[in-house]
Coordinates of C-alpha atoms (C1' of nucleotides) in Angstrom, one line a residue:
Chain W
M27 CA -63.3 22.4 -19.8
A28 CA -61.4 19.2 -19.1
R29 CA -63.3 16.5 -17.3
K30 CA -62.5 15.7 -13.7
N31 CA -64.0 13.4 -11.1
T32 CA -66.7 14.7 -8.8
D33 CA -64.6 14.4 -5.7
I34 CA -61.8 16.5 -7.2
R35 CA -64.4 19.1 -8.5
Q36 CA -66.0 19.2 -5.1
E37 CA -62.7 20.1 -3.5
E38 CA -62.1 22.8 -6.1
I39 CA -65.6 24.2 -5.5
K40 CA -65.2 24.3 -1.8
Q41 CA -61.8 26.0 -2.0
A42 CA -63.2 28.6 -4.4
V43 CA -66.1 29.3 -1.9
L44 CA -63.7 30.0 0.9
D45 CA -61.6 32.1 -1.4
I46 CA -64.5 34.3 -2.5
I47 CA -65.8 34.6 1.1
F48 CA -62.4 35.8 2.3
T49 CA -61.6 38.2 -0.6
D50 CA -65.1 39.5 -1.5
G51 CA -67.4 38.7 1.4
L52 CA -70.3 36.3 1.7
K53 CA -72.5 38.7 -0.1
N54 CA -70.6 38.1 -3.3
L55 CA -70.7 34.3 -3.1
S56 CA -73.1 33.7 -6.0
T57 CA -73.1 30.6 -8.1
S58 CA -72.3 32.8 -11.0
N59 CA -69.2 34.3 -9.3
L60 CA -68.2 30.9 -8.1
A61 CA -68.3 29.4 -11.6
K62 CA -66.2 32.4 -12.9
R63 CA -63.6 31.9 -10.1
I64 CA -63.1 28.2 -11.0
G65 CA -63.4 28.8 -14.7
M66 CA -66.2 26.4 -15.3
S67 CA -69.8 26.9 -16.3
E68 CA -72.5 27.7 -13.7
G69 CA -74.5 24.6 -14.6
S70 CA -71.4 22.4 -14.0
I71 CA -71.4 23.3 -10.3
F72 CA -74.8 21.7 -10.0
R73 CA -73.4 18.4 -11.3
H74 CA -71.2 18.2 -8.2
F75 CA -73.5 19.7 -5.5
P76 CA -77.3 19.6 -5.5
T77 CA -77.6 23.1 -4.0
K78 CA -75.4 26.0 -3.0
Q79 CA -76.4 25.4 0.6
D80 CA -75.0 21.8 0.4
I81 CA -71.5 23.3 -0.5
I82 CA -71.6 25.2 2.8
I83 CA -72.7 22.2 4.8
S84 CA -70.0 20.1 3.3
I85 CA -67.4 22.7 4.3
I86 CA -68.7 22.8 7.9
E87 CA -68.5 19.0 7.9
D88 CA -64.8 19.3 6.9
V89 CA -64.2 21.6 9.9
Q90 CA -65.8 19.1 12.2
N91 CA -63.6 16.3 10.9
D92 CA -60.3 18.1 10.4
F93 CA -60.2 20.8 13.1
I94 CA -62.3 19.3 15.9
G95 CA -60.8 15.9 15.2
Q96 CA -57.3 17.3 15.7
L97 CA -58.3 19.0 18.9
R98 CA -59.9 15.8 20.2
I99 CA -56.7 13.9 19.7
I100 CA -54.8 16.5 21.7
A101 CA -57.4 16.7 24.5
N102 CA -57.5 12.9 24.9
S103 CA -53.7 12.4 24.7
S104 CA -51.7 11.2 27.7
L105 CA -49.6 14.3 28.0
P106 CA -49.6 16.4 31.1
P107 CA -52.7 18.7 31.2
T108 CA -50.6 21.9 31.0
E109 CA -48.9 20.6 27.9
R110 CA -52.2 19.5 26.4
L111 CA -53.7 22.9 27.1
Q112 CA -50.8 24.6 25.3
K113 CA -51.0 22.4 22.3
F114 CA -54.7 22.7 22.2
L115 CA -54.6 26.5 22.2
C116 CA -51.8 26.8 19.7
A117 CA -53.5 24.4 17.3
T118 CA -56.6 26.5 17.5
V119 CA -54.8 29.7 16.8
N120 CA -52.9 28.2 13.9
Y121 CA -56.0 26.7 12.3
L122 CA -57.9 30.0 12.5
T123 CA -55.0 32.1 11.1
D124 CA -54.4 29.5 8.3
N125 CA -58.1 29.2 7.3
K126 CA -59.4 32.7 7.2
G127 CA -62.2 32.0 4.8
I128 CA -63.6 29.3 7.1
T129 CA -63.4 31.8 10.0
M130 CA -65.6 34.3 8.2
L131 CA -67.9 31.6 6.9
L132 CA -68.6 30.2 10.4
F133 CA -69.1 33.6 11.8
S134 CA -71.5 35.0 9.3
E135 CA -73.4 31.9 8.4
A136 CA -75.0 31.5 11.8
S137 CA -76.7 34.9 11.8
H138 CA -77.2 35.1 8.1
N139 CA -79.4 32.2 7.4
N140 CA -81.3 31.3 10.5
D141 CA -81.3 27.8 9.2
A142 CA -81.8 25.3 12.0
A143 CA -79.6 22.5 10.7
L144 CA -76.7 24.9 10.0
K145 CA -77.0 26.5 13.4
S146 CA -76.9 23.1 15.0
S147 CA -73.7 22.2 13.2
L148 CA -72.1 25.4 14.3
Q149 CA -73.3 24.9 17.8
Q150 CA -71.7 21.5 17.8
I151 CA -68.3 22.9 16.7
F152 CA -68.5 25.6 19.4
N153 CA -69.6 23.2 22.1
N154 CA -67.2 20.4 21.2
Q155 CA -64.3 22.8 21.7
K156 CA -65.7 23.9 25.0
Q157 CA -66.2 20.3 26.2
L158 CA -62.7 19.3 25.2
V159 CA -61.2 22.3 27.1
S160 CA -63.3 21.3 30.1
K161 CA -62.0 17.8 29.9
I162 CA -58.4 19.0 30.0
I163 CA -59.1 21.3 33.0
L164 CA -60.9 18.5 34.9
D165 CA -58.0 16.1 34.3
G166 CA -55.7 18.7 35.7
I167 CA -57.9 19.2 38.7
A168 CA -58.1 15.4 39.2
L169 CA -54.3 15.2 39.1
G170 CA -54.1 17.9 41.8
I171 CA -52.3 20.3 39.6
W172 CA -55.0 22.9 39.4
D173 CA -57.4 24.7 41.8
E174 CA -60.5 22.4 42.3
S175 CA -62.7 25.4 43.4
I176 CA -62.7 27.1 40.0
P177 CA -65.9 27.1 38.0
V178 CA -64.9 24.9 35.1
E179 CA -67.8 25.8 32.8
N180 CA -66.9 29.5 33.2
V181 CA -63.3 29.0 32.5
A182 CA -64.1 27.0 29.4
M183 CA -66.3 29.9 28.3
L184 CA -63.6 32.4 29.0
Y185 CA -61.2 30.2 27.1
M186 CA -63.5 30.1 24.1
G187 CA -63.3 33.9 24.0
I188 CA -59.7 33.5 22.8
P189 CA -60.3 31.9 19.4
V190 CA -63.5 33.9 19.0
S191 CA -62.1 37.3 19.5
L192 CA -59.0 36.3 17.5
N193 CA -61.6 35.5 14.8
I194 CA -63.0 39.0 15.0
D195 CA -59.6 40.6 14.9
L196 CA -58.8 38.6 11.8
I197 CA -62.0 39.5 10.0
L198 CA -61.8 43.2 10.8
S199 CA -58.1 43.6 10.2
G200 CA -58.3 41.7 6.9
G201 CA -56.2 38.9 8.1
E202 CA -53.2 40.8 9.3
F203 CA -53.1 39.6 12.9
H204 CA -49.5 39.4 14.2
A205 CA -49.3 39.3 18.0
D206 CA -46.0 37.8 19.0
N207 CA -46.3 34.7 21.0
F208 CA -50.0 35.2 21.2
C209 CA -50.8 31.7 22.2
S210 CA -48.2 31.3 24.8
K211 CA -49.1 34.7 26.4
M212 CA -52.8 33.7 26.5
L213 CA -51.8 30.4 28.0
Q214 CA -50.0 32.1 30.8
L215 CA -53.2 34.0 31.7
I216 CA -55.4 30.9 31.7
L217 CA -52.8 29.1 33.8
K218 CA -52.9 31.9 36.3
I219 CA -56.7 31.3 36.7
L220 CA -56.2 27.6 37.1
K221 CA -53.4 27.9 39.6
K222 CA -54.1 26.7 43.1
Chain C
M3 CA -100.8 55.0 5.9
A4 CA -100.8 58.0 8.3
R5 CA -98.1 60.5 7.9
K6 CA -95.2 60.7 10.4
N7 CA -92.0 62.7 10.6
T8 CA -88.9 61.3 9.2
D9 CA -87.1 61.0 12.5
I10 CA -90.0 58.8 13.9
R11 CA -90.1 56.7 10.7
Q12 CA -86.3 56.2 10.8
E13 CA -86.6 54.8 14.3
E14 CA -89.5 52.5 13.2
I15 CA -87.5 51.3 10.3
K16 CA -84.3 50.7 12.3
Q17 CA -86.3 48.8 14.9
A18 CA -87.9 46.7 12.2
V19 CA -84.5 45.9 10.7
L20 CA -83.3 44.5 14.0
D21 CA -86.5 42.6 14.5
I22 CA -86.2 40.9 11.1
I23 CA -82.5 40.1 11.6
F24 CA -83.2 38.5 14.9
T25 CA -86.3 36.5 13.9
D26 CA -85.5 35.6 10.3
G27 CA -81.8 36.2 9.8
L28 CA -79.9 38.8 7.7
K29 CA -80.7 36.9 4.6
N30 CA -84.4 37.8 4.8
L31 CA -83.7 41.5 5.4
S32 CA -85.0 42.8 2.0
T33 CA -86.6 46.1 1.5
S34 CA -89.8 44.3 0.6
N35 CA -89.9 42.3 3.9
L36 CA -89.0 45.4 5.8
A37 CA -91.9 47.4 4.3
K38 CA -94.3 44.5 5.1
R39 CA -93.1 44.3 8.7
I40 CA -93.7 48.0 9.3
G41 CA -96.9 48.0 7.2
M42 CA -95.8 50.7 4.8
S43 CA -95.0 50.7 1.1
E44 CA -91.5 49.8 -0.1
G45 CA -91.1 53.1 -1.8
S46 CA -91.8 54.9 1.5
I47 CA -88.7 53.5 3.1
F48 CA -86.6 55.3 0.5
R49 CA -88.2 58.6 1.6
H50 CA -86.5 58.2 5.0
F51 CA -83.2 56.5 4.1
P52 CA -81.3 57.0 0.8
T53 CA -80.2 53.3 0.6
K54 CA -80.7 50.1 2.6
Q55 CA -77.0 50.3 3.5
D56 CA -77.6 53.6 5.2
I57 CA -80.1 52.1 7.6
I58 CA -77.4 49.6 8.7
I59 CA -74.8 52.4 9.1
S60 CA -77.3 54.5 11.2
I61 CA -77.9 51.5 13.5
I62 CA -74.1 51.0 14.0
E63 CA -73.8 54.7 14.8
D64 CA -76.5 54.3 17.5
V65 CA -74.4 51.5 19.0
Q66 CA -71.4 53.8 19.1
N67 CA -73.4 56.5 20.8
D68 CA -75.5 54.5 23.2
F69 CA -73.5 51.5 24.1
I70 CA -69.9 52.7 23.9
G71 CA -71.0 56.0 25.3
Q72 CA -72.3 54.2 28.4
L73 CA -69.2 52.2 28.8
R74 CA -67.0 55.3 28.4
I75 CA -68.8 56.9 31.3
I76 CA -68.2 53.9 33.5
A77 CA -64.5 53.5 32.6
N78 CA -63.8 57.2 33.2
S79 CA -65.7 57.4 36.5
S80 CA -63.9 58.0 39.8
L81 CA -65.1 54.6 41.3
P82 CA -62.5 52.1 42.4
P83 CA -61.2 50.1 39.5
T84 CA -62.6 46.8 40.8
E85 CA -66.1 48.3 40.9
R86 CA -65.6 50.0 37.5
L87 CA -64.6 46.7 36.0
Q88 CA -67.7 45.0 37.5
K89 CA -70.1 47.7 36.2
F90 CA -68.4 47.7 32.9
L91 CA -68.7 43.9 32.4
C92 CA -72.3 43.8 33.6
A93 CA -73.4 46.7 31.4
T94 CA -71.9 44.9 28.4
V95 CA -73.6 41.6 29.2
N96 CA -76.9 43.4 29.8
Y97 CA -76.7 45.4 26.6
L98 CA -76.0 42.3 24.5
T99 CA -78.7 40.2 26.0
D100 CA -81.2 43.0 25.6
N101 CA -80.3 43.8 22.0
K102 CA -80.0 40.5 20.3
G103 CA -80.8 41.9 16.8
I104 CA -77.8 44.2 17.1
T105 CA -75.6 41.4 18.3
M106 CA -76.4 39.4 15.1
L107 CA -76.1 42.4 12.9
L108 CA -72.6 43.3 14.1
F109 CA -71.4 39.8 13.8
S110 CA -72.6 39.0 10.3
E111 CA -72.2 42.4 8.7
A112 CA -68.4 42.4 9.0
S113 CA -67.9 39.3 7.1
H114 CA -70.9 39.6 4.8
N115 CA -70.2 42.8 3.0
N116 CA -66.5 43.4 3.0
D117 CA -67.3 47.1 2.9
A118 CA -64.4 49.1 4.2
A119 CA -66.4 51.9 5.9
L120 CA -68.6 49.4 7.7
K121 CA -65.6 47.3 8.8
S122 CA -63.9 50.4 10.1
S123 CA -67.0 51.3 12.2
L124 CA -67.1 47.8 13.6
Q125 CA -63.4 47.8 14.3
Q126 CA -63.9 51.1 16.2
I127 CA -66.6 49.5 18.4
F128 CA -64.4 46.5 19.1
N129 CA -61.3 48.6 19.8
N130 CA -63.0 51.2 21.9
Q131 CA -64.2 48.5 24.3
K132 CA -60.7 47.1 24.4
Q133 CA -59.1 50.5 25.1
L134 CA -61.6 51.3 27.9
V135 CA -60.9 48.0 29.6
S136 CA -57.2 48.6 29.3
K137 CA -57.7 52.0 30.9
I138 CA -59.4 50.5 33.9
I139 CA -56.7 47.9 34.3
L140 CA -53.9 50.5 34.0
D141 CA -55.7 52.6 36.6
G142 CA -55.8 49.6 39.0
I143 CA -52.1 48.9 38.4
A144 CA -51.2 52.6 39.0
L145 CA -53.1 52.5 42.3
G146 CA -51.1 49.4 43.3
I147 CA -54.2 47.2 43.5
W148 CA -53.2 44.9 40.6
D149 CA -50.2 43.1 39.4
E150 CA -48.0 45.4 37.3
S151 CA -46.3 42.6 35.5
I152 CA -49.4 41.4 33.6
P153 CA -49.6 42.0 29.8
V154 CA -52.5 44.5 29.8
E155 CA -53.1 44.2 26.0
N156 CA -53.5 40.4 26.3
V157 CA -55.8 40.7 29.3
A158 CA -58.0 43.2 27.4
M159 CA -58.1 40.7 24.5
L160 CA -59.1 37.9 26.9
Y161 CA -61.7 40.2 28.4
M162 CA -63.2 40.9 25.0
G163 CA -63.7 37.2 24.6
I164 CA -66.4 37.4 27.2
P165 CA -68.9 39.6 25.3
V166 CA -68.0 38.0 22.1
S167 CA -68.5 34.4 23.0
L168 CA -71.6 35.4 24.9
N169 CA -72.7 36.8 21.5
I170 CA -72.1 33.5 19.8
D171 CA -74.0 31.6 22.5
L172 CA -76.9 34.0 22.1
I173 CA -77.0 33.6 18.3
L174 CA -76.7 29.9 18.3
S175 CA -79.1 29.2 21.1
G176 CA -81.7 31.6 19.7
G177 CA -81.4 34.1 22.5
E178 CA -81.9 31.7 25.4
F179 CA -78.8 32.4 27.4
H180 CA -79.3 32.0 31.1
A181 CA -76.1 31.6 33.1
D182 CA -76.8 32.5 36.7
N183 CA -74.6 35.4 37.9
F184 CA -72.7 35.1 34.6
C185 CA -71.1 38.5 34.9
S186 CA -70.0 38.2 38.5
K187 CA -68.5 34.8 37.9
M188 CA -66.6 36.0 34.9
L189 CA -65.4 39.0 36.9
Q190 CA -63.9 36.7 39.6
L191 CA -61.9 35.0 36.9
I192 CA -60.5 38.2 35.5
L193 CA -59.8 39.5 39.0
K194 CA -57.7 36.4 39.7
I195 CA -55.6 37.2 36.6
L196 CA -55.1 40.8 37.8
K197 CA -54.3 39.8 41.4
K198 CA -50.8 40.5 42.6
Chain Q
dT17 C1' -67.0 -1.5 -31.9
dA18 C1' -71.1 -0.3 -29.3
dC19 C1' -73.1 1.4 -25.2
dC20 C1' -73.8 3.7 -20.8
dT21 C1' -72.7 6.7 -17.3
dT22 C1' -70.4 10.9 -16.0
dT23 C1' -69.1 15.4 -16.8
dG24 C1' -69.4 19.4 -19.5
dT25 C1' -72.0 23.6 -21.5
dA26 C1' -75.2 27.5 -23.4
dA27 C1' -79.3 29.3 -22.8
dG28 C1' -82.9 29.3 -20.6
dT29 C1' -86.3 29.9 -16.1
dA30 C1' -89.2 32.3 -12.4
dA31 C1' -88.3 34.8 -8.4
dT32 C1' -86.3 38.3 -5.9
dT33 C1' -83.4 42.3 -5.3
dA34 C1' -82.6 47.5 -4.4
dC35 C1' -84.3 51.3 -6.1
dT36 C1' -87.2 54.8 -9.2
dT37 C1' -91.0 57.2 -11.2
dA38 C1' -95.3 59.5 -11.4
dC39 C1' -98.6 60.9 -9.0
dA40 C1' -101.6 61.9 -4.7
dT41 C1' -102.5 64.0 -0.4
dA42 C1' -101.4 65.9 4.3
dC43 C1' -99.9 69.8 6.6
dA44 C1' -97.4 74.0 7.8
dA45 C1' -96.3 78.7 6.4
dT46 C1' -97.8 82.7 4.2
Chain T
dA16 C1' -107.2 80.4 0.6
dT17 C1' -102.9 79.4 -1.6
dT18 C1' -98.7 77.5 -2.0
dG19 C1' -94.7 74.6 -1.2
dT20 C1' -92.8 70.9 0.9
dA21 C1' -92.8 66.4 3.2
dT22 C1' -94.8 62.1 3.2
dG23 C1' -97.4 58.5 1.2
dT24 C1' -98.3 54.9 -2.7
dA25 C1' -98.7 51.6 -6.9
dA26 C1' -96.4 50.2 -10.5
dG27 C1' -92.7 50.1 -12.6
dT28 C1' -87.2 49.2 -13.6
dA29 C1' -82.9 46.5 -14.8
dA30 C1' -80.0 43.4 -12.5
dT31 C1' -79.1 39.4 -10.1
dT32 C1' -80.3 35.1 -7.9
dA33 C1' -80.3 29.8 -7.6
dC34 C1' -81.3 26.4 -10.4
dT35 C1' -83.0 23.7 -14.9
dT36 C1' -83.1 22.0 -19.5
dA37 C1' -81.5 20.1 -23.7
dC38 C1' -77.8 18.6 -25.7
dA39 C1' -72.7 17.2 -26.6
dA40 C1' -68.8 14.7 -25.7
dA41 C1' -65.4 12.1 -22.8
dG42 C1' -64.1 7.8 -21.2
dG43 C1' -64.7 3.4 -19.0
dT44 C1' -66.8 -1.3 -19.9
dA45 C1' -68.9 -5.0 -22.7

DNA sequence: TACCTTTGTAAGTAATTACTTACATACAAT
DNA sequence: ATTGTATGTAAGTAATTACTTACAAAGGTA
């Protein structure tokens, strides 16, 4: 097979991992299947990643940087809180529906491996989202837009249920989730909770 | 090892499966580890279940019967809808915190195997809960207690986020979830959405 | 040109997997 | 007591796993 730089190969490998997870399930993610999917030899994979586990870790790091990074920009922007919340929610829904392999990876990896480092990364992704939502809500309360007596922590937890149960729906339905205006309808519900 | 009836052994095996999943992760659920955990020979396991997969399926059937059965009784009772919703939510929270192995099993199995029959069972568990919540809400609307203009399907989805994100918290924190009055606080939020 | 590093591969490795086989014994029914 | 069935085990099985080794060639640099 033609030579390519490690950074290119790493991207190809990570993409193939997500591809396999989505089409065949995590169970079928073997280095042998991975090599076949890319069309390279199995040994070659280990030129670009020291272990199979390191591929997974690298993917999770990507999620931190790309997805959480994007949400952080929205949450910290100077837009009105209501608008921030809307962009935040829709960005989440879009990311999850566009990256179904990642969805399945995050979900199963936590309970599959019981690896401490991995769990901690996943916990960070989960908690970062919760914190960013809390920030938006607190900003809205500070501006006098929303009810200051609501338990912010609990609303954030309820909010997190939206992406997470969307995740489950996506996995169980094989990726065919098509609720019209899903994110705007969900936003209305959350706004009703926040209303004074 | 002393002889016991198949039905007793099946229970022991299923309990050991949940035990291993919770303490060591699904990855370490091999028939070899399973036999060690129970203290019986590996071959003996196959006296009581035809395949390893059948053990998982049997556990999921238990969830259908025990957990969903319990929820169905609550949802169909003649109590006022508000009270039904409260019992329903608290029963769910209690079941999940008391059965952490099951929690992890349900979560990872869907994305791990990509097995159609298994996915369909899990989908049923998820959808049954959603439908029962919807029934309670519709009853409340019919009685004139709650706002008839709310999108019931979306509220049910939002509701489902509660058990599901609780699940994630449990998995990632290693089972140490201790939010005071979690279910009553969450109930307040849902009731605010339902309010006229 | 000569040389060195990077990227590629085929053919290994030992360990683990789910499951089977052959045989032994416990126990209930006759 | 005899017999048949259910339950137990030790020692297999072939397949698969993640990863290694030994070697070849590509391509940049001197």
